[in-house]
Amino acid sequence: MYRHPYPGYPGRVLEGLLNARGLARLRHALLSRLPFPVLRSDVADVVYVTWMVDARAAQALLPDGLRVWERGGLAPLTVLTYRHGHFGPALAGPLRRLFPSPLQSNWRLYLDGPPRTVWFLENMMDSGAYVAATRLFSDIMRTHRPARFTHDRAGDGFDTRIDPGAGSAPAFACTVGASAQPVLPPAFAAAFKSWNDAVAMLAHQDAALGWSARLGKLVLSHIDLPIPLDAVRPLVPAGPVACSLLDALPAAGDPLCFLVPSVPFRVLSESVLPANRRT
């Protein structure tokens, strides 16, 4: 449920519009038979912050029929934050440069079994226009707008702050710095054979699943995110990390952090699944 970060009448009107089930169903009925407009962005400064969390608590957040990826009773939870590069329809060609480049943070769990699929828990963007567009024209992007959202370079690392204000976005605060060499925290070393094995698992996805409360159905999106492992740079927390979701998903130790400097990103499709279909 979307809640605007600033109180007042305009915010209440926007909440009613973006939460309207009838509008979502009408849009789905009108547009579901049309070809999906492939979306493209040249994303940059992609910072992954991942904890190994209690798998039973993570499983409780999934619908029946889906299983969280876990090892030894722990499952990875990733907060992924980046800056878009002219996020818009691929068909726009060179005119896509006219589209803005908002910040985005998506929070995900990882599903067991092929294809490589993540489960969207939360999505935030710092642009009111993109938040409205994703909620009006997408069923998987349950995007929230924080009152404050920054993702800035800090020395050889990044400082990320998400402050929900009075809105429905979760809270996050993290500063990371460069690491001389990749090191797996103990909880990750027990689940993965190597640093590259962990990064490949966390960064390489073919699809995302989410739940549309407005339609009462699962939504599947196929994506293209070709991240070369040799481009990934290790990071380490430069201080305490605050993530509101960790209250419900207890973490086992420190997070694993890394940077992808830049990567082309495409959203290839989005489809609402029949009630009896899970993947």
Coordinates of C-alpha atoms in Angstrom, one line a residue, residues 42-271:
D42 CA 22.5 2.5 -18.4
V43 CA 22.7 2.1 -14.7
A44 CA 25.8 3.2 -12.7
D45 CA 27.1 3.0 -9.1
V46 CA 25.3 -0.2 -8.4
V47 CA 26.0 -1.1 -4.7
Y48 CA 24.9 -4.5 -3.3
V49 CA 24.6 -4.9 0.4
T50 CA 23.6 -8.5 1.3
W51 CA 23.0 -10.2 4.6
M52 CA 22.5 -13.9 5.4
V53 CA 19.2 -13.9 7.3
D54 CA 17.0 -16.4 9.1
A55 CA 15.6 -18.6 6.3
R56 CA 12.3 -19.4 8.1
A57 CA 11.5 -15.7 8.6
A58 CA 12.4 -15.1 4.9
Q59 CA 10.2 -18.0 3.8
A60 CA 7.3 -16.6 5.7
L61 CA 7.3 -13.5 3.4
L62 CA 6.7 -15.7 0.3
P63 CA 3.4 -16.9 -1.1
D64 CA 2.6 -20.6 -0.9
G65 CA 4.3 -22.6 -3.7
L66 CA 7.5 -20.6 -3.7
R67 CA 10.7 -21.6 -1.8
V68 CA 13.5 -19.3 -0.7
W69 CA 17.1 -20.2 -1.6
E70 CA 18.8 -21.1 1.6
R71 CA 21.8 -22.9 3.0
G72 CA 22.2 -24.1 6.6
G73 CA 19.0 -22.3 7.7
L74 CA 20.2 -18.9 6.2
A75 CA 19.0 -17.1 3.1
P76 CA 20.5 -14.0 1.4
L77 CA 18.7 -10.7 1.5
T78 CA 20.0 -7.9 -0.7
V79 CA 19.5 -4.2 -0.7
L80 CA 20.6 -3.0 -4.2
T81 CA 20.9 0.7 -4.9
Y82 CA 21.9 2.5 -8.1
R83 CA 21.5 5.4 -10.4
H84 CA 19.6 5.0 -13.6
G85 CA 21.0 6.3 -16.9
H86 CA 18.0 7.7 -18.8
F87 CA 15.4 5.1 -17.9
G88 CA 12.8 4.7 -20.6
P89 CA 11.5 2.8 -23.6
A90 CA 14.2 1.2 -25.8
L91 CA 12.2 2.2 -28.8
A92 CA 13.0 5.8 -28.1
G93 CA 16.5 5.2 -29.4
P94 CA 18.7 8.3 -29.1
L95 CA 15.8 10.3 -27.7
R96 CA 16.1 8.2 -24.5
R97 CA 18.7 10.7 -23.4
L98 CA 15.8 13.0 -22.7
F99 CA 14.5 10.7 -20.0
P100 CA 15.7 11.4 -16.4
S101 CA 18.1 9.3 -14.4
P102 CA 16.4 8.6 -11.0
L103 CA 17.9 6.8 -8.0
Q104 CA 16.4 3.3 -7.3
S105 CA 16.7 0.8 -4.5
N106 CA 15.2 -2.6 -4.7
W107 CA 15.2 -5.2 -1.9
R108 CA 15.1 -8.9 -2.8
L109 CA 15.2 -12.4 -1.7
Y110 CA 16.4 -15.2 -3.9
L111 CA 14.2 -18.1 -5.0
D112 CA 15.3 -21.7 -5.1
G113 CA 15.7 -23.5 -8.5
P114 CA 16.1 -22.3 -12.1
P115 CA 15.6 -19.9 -13.7
R116 CA 17.6 -17.5 -11.6
T117 CA 14.8 -15.5 -10.1
V118 CA 14.5 -12.9 -7.2
W119 CA 11.5 -12.0 -5.1
F120 CA 10.9 -8.3 -4.9
L121 CA 10.2 -7.2 -1.3
E122 CA 10.5 -3.4 -1.7
N123 CA 11.2 -0.8 -4.4
M124 CA 12.1 2.9 -3.9
M125 CA 12.7 5.7 -6.3
D126 CA 13.5 9.4 -5.6
S127 CA 11.3 10.7 -8.5
G128 CA 7.6 11.2 -7.9
A129 CA 7.0 11.0 -11.6
Y130 CA 8.7 7.6 -11.9
V131 CA 6.9 6.3 -8.7
A132 CA 3.6 7.3 -10.2
A133 CA 4.4 5.8 -13.6
T134 CA 5.6 2.5 -12.2
R135 CA 2.6 2.1 -10.0
L136 CA 0.1 3.1 -12.7
F137 CA 1.7 1.1 -15.6
S138 CA 3.4 -1.8 -13.8
D139 CA 2.1 -4.6 -11.5
I140 CA 5.4 -5.8 -10.2
M141 CA 6.9 -2.4 -9.3
R142 CA 5.3 -1.5 -6.0
T143 CA 7.4 1.6 -5.8
H144 CA 7.6 3.9 -2.8
R145 CA 8.9 7.5 -2.6
P146 CA 11.0 8.3 0.4
A147 CA 11.1 11.8 1.9
R148 CA 14.9 11.7 1.4
F149 CA 16.9 9.4 -0.8
T150 CA 20.6 9.9 -1.5
H151 CA 23.3 7.7 -3.0
D152 CA 26.5 9.6 -3.1
R153 CA 30.2 8.9 -3.5
A154 CA 32.0 9.1 -0.2
G155 CA 35.8 8.9 -0.7
D156 CA 36.5 5.5 -2.3
G157 CA 33.0 4.3 -1.5
F158 CA 29.4 5.3 -1.3
D159 CA 27.0 6.7 1.3
T160 CA 23.3 5.7 0.9
R161 CA 20.4 7.1 2.9
I162 CA 16.7 6.3 2.6
D163 CA 14.4 8.2 5.0
P164 CA 10.7 7.4 4.7
G165 CA 9.4 10.5 6.4
A166 CA 5.6 9.9 6.8
G167 CA 5.5 7.5 3.8
S168 CA 5.5 3.8 3.2
A169 CA 9.1 3.4 2.2
P170 CA 11.4 1.4 4.5
A171 CA 14.5 3.0 6.1
F172 CA 18.1 2.4 5.2
A173 CA 21.5 4.0 6.0
C174 CA 24.8 2.6 4.9
T175 CA 28.3 3.8 4.2
V176 CA 30.7 1.5 2.4
G177 CA 34.3 1.9 1.4
A178 CA 36.7 0.0 -1.0
S179 CA 38.3 -3.2 0.2
A180 CA 41.8 -4.2 -0.8
Q181 CA 40.7 -7.7 -1.5
P182 CA 37.4 -9.7 -1.6
V183 CA 36.6 -11.4 1.7
L184 CA 33.6 -13.6 2.5
P185 CA 32.1 -13.0 5.9
P186 CA 31.7 -16.2 7.9
A187 CA 28.0 -16.7 7.2
F188 CA 28.7 -16.5 3.5
A189 CA 31.8 -18.7 3.6
A190 CA 29.6 -21.4 5.0
A191 CA 27.1 -21.1 2.1
F192 CA 29.3 -20.3 -0.9
K193 CA 32.5 -21.9 -2.3
S194 CA 34.2 -18.6 -3.1
W195 CA 33.8 -14.9 -3.5
N196 CA 33.0 -15.3 -7.2
D197 CA 30.4 -18.0 -6.5
A198 CA 28.7 -15.6 -4.0
V199 CA 28.8 -12.7 -6.4
A200 CA 27.5 -14.7 -9.3
M201 CA 24.6 -16.0 -7.2
L202 CA 23.7 -12.5 -6.0
A203 CA 24.2 -10.5 -9.2
H204 CA 23.1 -12.8 -12.0
Q205 CA 19.3 -12.9 -12.4
D206 CA 17.0 -13.7 -15.4
A207 CA 13.7 -12.8 -13.8
A208 CA 11.9 -11.2 -10.9
L209 CA 8.6 -12.2 -9.2
G210 CA 6.4 -10.0 -7.1
W211 CA 2.9 -9.9 -5.7
S212 CA 0.2 -7.5 -6.9
A213 CA -2.2 -6.8 -4.0
R214 CA -4.4 -4.8 -6.4
L215 CA -4.9 -7.9 -8.7
G216 CA -4.4 -10.6 -6.1
K217 CA -1.9 -12.4 -8.3
L218 CA 1.8 -13.1 -8.9
V219 CA 3.6 -11.0 -11.5
L220 CA 6.7 -12.2 -13.5
S221 CA 9.2 -9.9 -15.1
H222 CA 12.1 -11.0 -17.3
I223 CA 15.2 -8.9 -17.2
D224 CA 18.7 -8.6 -18.9
L225 CA 21.5 -7.6 -16.5
P226 CA 24.8 -8.8 -18.0
I227 CA 27.3 -8.2 -15.1
P228 CA 30.8 -9.4 -15.8
L229 CA 32.4 -10.8 -12.6
D230 CA 35.7 -9.1 -13.4
A231 CA 34.0 -5.7 -13.2
V232 CA 32.8 -6.3 -9.6
R233 CA 34.7 -4.4 -6.9
P234 CA 34.6 -5.5 -3.2
L235 CA 33.4 -3.1 -0.6
V236 CA 33.2 -3.2 3.2
P237 CA 30.9 -1.3 5.6
A238 CA 32.6 1.8 6.9
G239 CA 30.3 1.9 10.0
P240 CA 27.0 0.6 11.3
V241 CA 24.4 -0.3 8.7
A242 CA 20.7 0.4 9.5
C243 CA 18.0 -1.5 7.6
S244 CA 14.4 -1.5 8.9
L245 CA 13.7 -4.9 7.3
L246 CA 16.3 -6.6 9.6
D247 CA 13.8 -6.3 12.5
A248 CA 11.8 -9.0 10.8
L249 CA 14.7 -10.9 9.2
P250 CA 17.4 -11.3 11.8
A251 CA 20.9 -11.3 10.2
A252 CA 23.8 -13.6 10.9
G253 CA 26.8 -11.3 11.0
D254 CA 28.1 -8.6 8.8
P255 CA 26.9 -8.0 5.2
L256 CA 28.7 -8.8 2.0
C257 CA 29.1 -5.7 -0.1
F258 CA 30.3 -5.0 -3.6
L259 CA 30.1 -2.4 -6.4
V260 CA 29.2 -2.8 -10.1
P261 CA 30.5 0.5 -11.6
S262 CA 28.1 0.4 -14.6
V263 CA 26.0 -2.1 -16.6
P264 CA 23.3 -1.9 -19.3
F265 CA 19.9 -3.0 -18.0
R266 CA 16.8 -4.0 -19.8
V267 CA 13.3 -5.0 -18.7
L268 CA 12.2 -7.5 -21.3
S269 CA 8.7 -8.4 -20.2
E270 CA 6.1 -8.3 -17.5
S271 CA 3.1 -10.7 -17.2

